[in-house]
PDB file of C-alpha atoms in Angstrom:
ATOM      1  CA  MET A   1      36.479 -56.938  -4.983  1.00 53.00           C
ATOM      2  CA  TYR A   2      37.514 -60.610  -4.858  1.00 64.00           C
ATOM      3  CA  SER A   3      37.941 -62.370  -8.167  1.00 81.00           C
ATOM      4  CA  GLU A   4      39.163 -65.757  -6.913  1.00 85.00           C
ATOM      5  CA  ILE A   5      38.680 -68.088  -3.960  1.00 85.00           C
ATOM      6  CA  LEU A   6      41.522 -70.262  -2.677  1.00 85.00           C
ATOM      7  CA  THR A   7      40.583 -73.882  -1.908  1.00 82.00           C
ATOM      8  CA  VAL A   8      42.571 -76.554  -0.068  1.00 84.00           C
ATOM      9  CA  ASP A   9      41.764 -80.273   0.178  1.00 80.00           C
ATOM     10  CA  MET A  10      41.280 -81.992   3.565  1.00 79.00           C
ATOM     11  CA  GLU A  11      44.857 -83.294   3.580  1.00 84.00           C
ATOM     12  CA  GLY A  12      46.265 -79.837   2.880  1.00 84.00           C
ATOM     13  CA  LYS A  13      48.100 -81.111  -0.212  1.00 88.00           C
ATOM     14  CA  THR A  14      46.046 -79.859  -3.147  1.00 87.00           C
ATOM     15  CA  TRP A  15      45.610 -76.117  -3.448  1.00 89.00           C
ATOM     16  CA  ARG A  16      43.772 -74.366  -6.250  1.00 86.00           C
ATOM     17  CA  THR A  17      41.821 -71.240  -6.999  1.00 88.00           C
ATOM     18  CA  ILE A  18      38.320 -71.029  -8.365  1.00 87.00           C
ATOM     19  CA  PRO A  19      36.861 -67.908  -9.935  1.00 89.00           C
ATOM     20  CA  ALA A  20      34.280 -65.995  -7.922  1.00 88.00           C
ATOM     21  CA  PRO A  21      30.873 -65.872  -9.641  1.00 88.00           C
ATOM     22  CA  ILE A  22      30.997 -62.068  -9.769  1.00 82.00           C
ATOM     23  CA  LYS A  23      34.203 -60.121 -10.201  1.00 78.00           C
ATOM     24  CA  ASP A  24      32.967 -56.558  -9.720  1.00 76.00           C
ATOM     25  CA  GLY A  25      31.350 -56.570  -6.317  1.00 73.00           C
ATOM     26  CA  TYR A  26      31.670 -57.216  -2.629  1.00 77.00           C
ATOM     27  CA  GLY A  27      31.364 -60.872  -1.584  1.00 82.00           C
ATOM     28  CA  PHE A  28      31.203 -63.259   1.360  1.00 83.00           C
ATOM     29  CA  ILE A  29      31.769 -67.029   1.308  1.00 85.00           C
ATOM     30  CA  HIS A  30      29.926 -69.489   3.527  1.00 83.00           C
ATOM     31  CA  GLN A  31      28.910 -73.136   3.549  1.00 82.00           C
ATOM     32  CA  ALA A  32      25.214 -73.967   3.392  1.00 82.00           C
ATOM     33  CA  GLN A  33      23.565 -77.346   2.935  1.00 82.00           C
ATOM     34  CA  GLY A  34      26.916 -78.921   2.085  1.00 82.00           C
ATOM     35  CA  HIS A  35      27.714 -76.440  -0.690  1.00 85.00           C
ATOM     36  CA  LEU A  36      30.020 -73.482  -0.967  1.00 87.00           C
ATOM     37  CA  SER A  37      27.895 -70.335  -1.087  1.00 88.00           C
ATOM     38  CA  TYR A  38      28.841 -66.849  -2.196  1.00 88.00           C
ATOM     39  CA  ILE A  39      26.745 -63.838  -1.200  1.00 86.00           C
ATOM     40  CA  CYS A  40      27.566 -60.764  -3.211  1.00 85.00           C
ATOM     41  CA  VAL A  41      26.562 -57.208  -3.879  1.00 80.00           C
ATOM     42  CA  LEU A  42      27.314 -55.887  -7.348  1.00 72.00           C
ATOM     43  CA  ASP A  43      29.100 -52.585  -7.801  1.00 65.00           C
ATOM     44  CA  ASP A  44      26.483 -51.455 -10.333  1.00 68.00           C
ATOM     45  CA  ASP A  45      23.477 -52.569  -8.194  1.00 72.00           C
ATOM     46  CA  SER A  46      24.476 -52.173  -4.555  1.00 72.00           C
ATOM     47  CA  PHE A  47      20.870 -52.466  -3.343  1.00 79.00           C
ATOM     48  CA  LYS A  48      20.543 -56.155  -4.251  1.00 83.00           C
ATOM     49  CA  LEU A  49      22.053 -59.291  -2.727  1.00 85.00           C
ATOM     50  CA  SER A  50      22.799 -62.282  -4.966  1.00 88.00           C
ATOM     51  CA  ILE A  51      23.339 -65.749  -3.515  1.00 89.00           C
ATOM     52  CA  TRP A  52      25.335 -68.232  -5.598  1.00 91.00           C
ATOM     53  CA  THR A  53      26.152 -71.903  -4.872  1.00 91.00           C
ATOM     54  CA  ARG A  54      28.491 -74.549  -6.256  1.00 90.00           C
ATOM     55  CA  ASP A  55      27.006 -78.004  -6.662  1.00 83.00           C
ATOM     56  CA  ASP A  56      29.929 -79.582  -8.515  1.00 81.00           C
ATOM     57  CA  TYR A  57      33.364 -78.863  -7.081  1.00 77.00           C
ATOM     58  CA  ALA A  58      35.066 -80.392 -10.129  1.00 78.00           C
ATOM     59  CA  THR A  59      33.952 -77.475 -12.317  1.00 82.00           C
ATOM     60  CA  ASN A  60      34.129 -73.709 -11.961  1.00 83.00           C
ATOM     61  CA  GLU A  61      30.366 -73.344 -12.440  1.00 90.00           C
ATOM     62  CA  TRP A  62      28.313 -71.287  -9.990  1.00 92.00           C
ATOM     63  CA  ILE A  63      24.512 -71.398  -9.889  1.00 93.00           C
ATOM     64  CA  LEU A  64      22.511 -68.291  -9.026  1.00 92.00           C
ATOM     65  CA  LYS A  65      20.284 -69.514  -6.204  1.00 91.00           C
ATOM     66  CA  HIS A  66      18.503 -66.349  -5.092  1.00 90.00           C
ATOM     67  CA  THR A  67      18.409 -62.559  -5.343  1.00 89.00           C
ATOM     68  CA  VAL A  68      16.775 -60.097  -2.979  1.00 88.00           C
ATOM     69  CA  SER A  69      16.468 -56.319  -2.942  1.00 85.00           C
ATOM     70  CA  THR A  70      17.193 -54.263   0.156  1.00 81.00           C
ATOM     71  CA  LEU A  71      13.740 -52.761  -0.430  1.00 79.00           C
ATOM     72  CA  LEU A  72      12.295 -56.096   0.756  1.00 82.00           C
ATOM     73  CA  LEU A  73      14.848 -56.622   3.523  1.00 82.00           C
ATOM     74  CA  PHE A  74      14.468 -53.199   5.101  1.00 79.00           C
ATOM     75  CA  GLY A  75      10.834 -52.233   4.594  1.00 79.00           C
ATOM     76  CA  GLY A  76      11.132 -50.189   1.413  1.00 72.00           C
ATOM     77  CA  LYS A  77      14.474 -48.561   2.272  1.00 74.00           C
ATOM     78  CA  ARG A  78      17.436 -48.730  -0.085  1.00 71.00           C
ATOM     79  CA  MET A  79      20.384 -49.778   2.082  1.00 70.00           C
ATOM     80  CA  ARG A  80      23.994 -50.481   1.182  1.00 69.00           C
ATOM     81  CA  VAL A  81      26.044 -53.366   2.530  1.00 68.00           C
ATOM     82  CA  VAL A  82      28.857 -52.382   4.911  1.00 66.00           C
ATOM     83  CA  ARG A  83      27.565 -48.803   5.278  1.00 69.00           C
ATOM     84  CA  ASP A  84      24.005 -49.623   6.429  1.00 72.00           C
ATOM     85  CA  TYR A  85      24.051 -53.350   7.248  1.00 75.00           C
ATOM     86  CA  GLN A  86      26.472 -56.263   7.643  1.00 80.00           C
ATOM     87  CA  VAL A  87      25.991 -59.792   6.322  1.00 82.00           C
ATOM     88  CA  ILE A  88      26.907 -62.189   9.139  1.00 83.00           C
ATOM     89  CA  GLY A  89      26.447 -65.570   7.468  1.00 82.00           C
ATOM     90  CA  ILE A  90      24.221 -68.253   6.025  1.00 84.00           C
ATOM     91  CA  TYR A  91      22.568 -70.844   8.257  1.00 83.00           C
ATOM     92  CA  PRO A  92      24.432 -74.068   7.365  1.00 79.00           C
ATOM     93  CA  GLU A  93      21.327 -76.301   7.280  1.00 80.00           C
ATOM     94  CA  GLY A  94      18.829 -74.042   5.581  1.00 74.00           C
ATOM     95  CA  ASN A  95      18.079 -71.135   3.312  1.00 86.00           C
ATOM     96  CA  MET A  96      18.537 -68.329   5.810  1.00 89.00           C
ATOM     97  CA  ILE A  97      20.867 -65.302   5.781  1.00 88.00           C
ATOM     98  CA  PHE A  98      21.764 -63.465   8.987  1.00 89.00           C
ATOM     99  CA  PHE A  99      22.622 -59.777   9.048  1.00 86.00           C
ATOM    100  CA  VAL A 100      22.930 -56.836  11.442  1.00 84.00           C
ATOM    101  CA  PHE A 101      21.162 -53.576  10.628  1.00 80.00           C
ATOM    102  CA  GLY A 102      20.794 -50.047  11.997  1.00 74.00           C
ATOM    103  CA  GLU A 103      21.983 -47.950  14.901  1.00 70.00           C
ATOM    104  CA  LYS A 104      20.565 -50.388  17.461  1.00 70.00           C
ATOM    105  CA  GLU A 105      22.458 -53.218  15.760  1.00 80.00           C
ATOM    106  CA  THR A 106      19.363 -55.337  15.095  1.00 85.00           C
ATOM    107  CA  LEU A 107      20.178 -58.983  14.367  1.00 88.00           C
ATOM    108  CA  MET A 108      17.829 -60.177  11.610  1.00 88.00           C
ATOM    109  CA  ALA A 109      17.284 -63.254   9.468  1.00 91.00           C
ATOM    110  CA  TYR A 110      16.077 -63.435   5.881  1.00 90.00           C
ATOM    111  CA  ILE A 111      14.374 -66.737   5.000  1.00 91.00           C
ATOM    112  CA  MET A 112      14.946 -67.216   1.277  1.00 90.00           C
ATOM    113  CA  ASP A 113      12.254 -69.856   0.655  1.00 90.00           C
ATOM    114  CA  ARG A 114       9.539 -67.618   2.094  1.00 92.00           C
ATOM    115  CA  ARG A 115      11.090 -64.260   1.111  1.00 91.00           C
ATOM    116  CA  GLU A 116      10.479 -63.253   4.723  1.00 92.00           C
ATOM    117  CA  VAL A 117      12.484 -61.103   7.163  1.00 90.00           C
ATOM    118  CA  ARG A 118      12.470 -61.730  10.915  1.00 92.00           C
ATOM    119  CA  VAL A 119      13.968 -59.699  13.741  1.00 90.00           C
ATOM    120  CA  ILE A 120      15.886 -61.920  16.150  1.00 89.00           C
ATOM    121  CA  CYS A 121      17.014 -59.360  18.736  1.00 86.00           C
ATOM    122  CA  ASN A 122      18.527 -55.943  19.262  1.00 84.00           C
ATOM    123  CA  LEU A 123      22.191 -56.135  20.162  1.00 82.00           C
ATOM    124  CA  GLY A 124      22.148 -52.557  21.470  1.00 76.00           C
ATOM    125  CA  ASP A 125      24.624 -49.840  20.679  1.00 68.00           C
ATOM    126  CA  ALA A 126      27.305 -52.150  19.374  1.00 56.00           C
ATOM    127  CA  SER A 127      29.432 -49.776  17.349  1.00 55.00           C
ATOM    128  CA  ASP A 128      32.556 -51.353  18.831  1.00 56.00           C
ATOM    129  CA  LYS A 129      31.338 -54.971  18.504  1.00 59.00           C
ATOM    130  CA  CYS A 130      31.644 -57.416  15.656  1.00 66.00           C
ATOM    131  CA  CYS A 131      29.612 -60.545  14.892  1.00 68.00           C
ATOM    132  CA  LEU A 132      31.222 -63.620  13.400  1.00 67.00           C
ATOM    133  CA  PRO A 133      29.461 -66.903  12.625  1.00 68.00           C
ATOM    134  CA  TYR A 134      30.634 -70.039  14.386  1.00 66.00           C
ATOM    135  CA  VAL A 135      29.759 -73.509  13.167  1.00 61.00           C
ATOM    136  CA  PRO A 136      31.624 -76.348  14.883  1.00 62.00           C
ATOM    137  CA  LEU A 137      33.315 -78.864  12.609  1.00 60.00           C
ATOM    138  CA  PHE A 138      33.354 -82.355  14.039  1.00 58.00           C
ATOM    139  CA  LEU A 139      36.040 -83.869  11.827  1.00 57.00           C
ATOM    140  CA  GLU A 140      39.551 -84.885  12.735  1.00 56.00           C
ATOM    141  CA  SER A 141      41.978 -82.160  11.785  1.00 53.00           C
ATOM    142  CA  ALA A 142      44.538 -82.999   9.094  1.00 51.00           C
ATOM    143  CA  VAL A 143      47.020 -80.919  11.091  1.00 53.00           C
ATOM    144  CA  ASP A 144      46.667 -83.199  14.142  1.00 56.00           C
ATOM    145  CA  ARG A 145      47.665 -86.337  12.218  1.00 54.00           C
ATOM    146  CA  PRO A 146      51.251 -87.696  12.447  1.00 55.00           C
TER     147      PRO A 146
END
């Protein structure tokens, strides 16, 4: 779905695009452990999540960090992103993906290092609600400078 990602430096002066690691899928960008991360679902294998990271921002190289099947995430069920579950984000300081699943809008976490799924809570019938990650950034804004 998205073939490029727009990047801007901290001063807002240098803009460039970098290619997404996968061009034929549905993707989400996040920051985790100081690196840009890209979670994607391929068009030809919609039952698997792939997690890519960039270690070197000077190149266009992405590194495949992890893959997981929805069979593991959802107890043997083949689920599709957007239709059956929503990826919310990646925990910025660790190898954890958050997502919401099912009619009861169950907030869950997948711990990549352990290949383990944990239920955090049920959000209830939240068909009209949306979850967005929030991670405060404690840097001076380039926009606020004279």
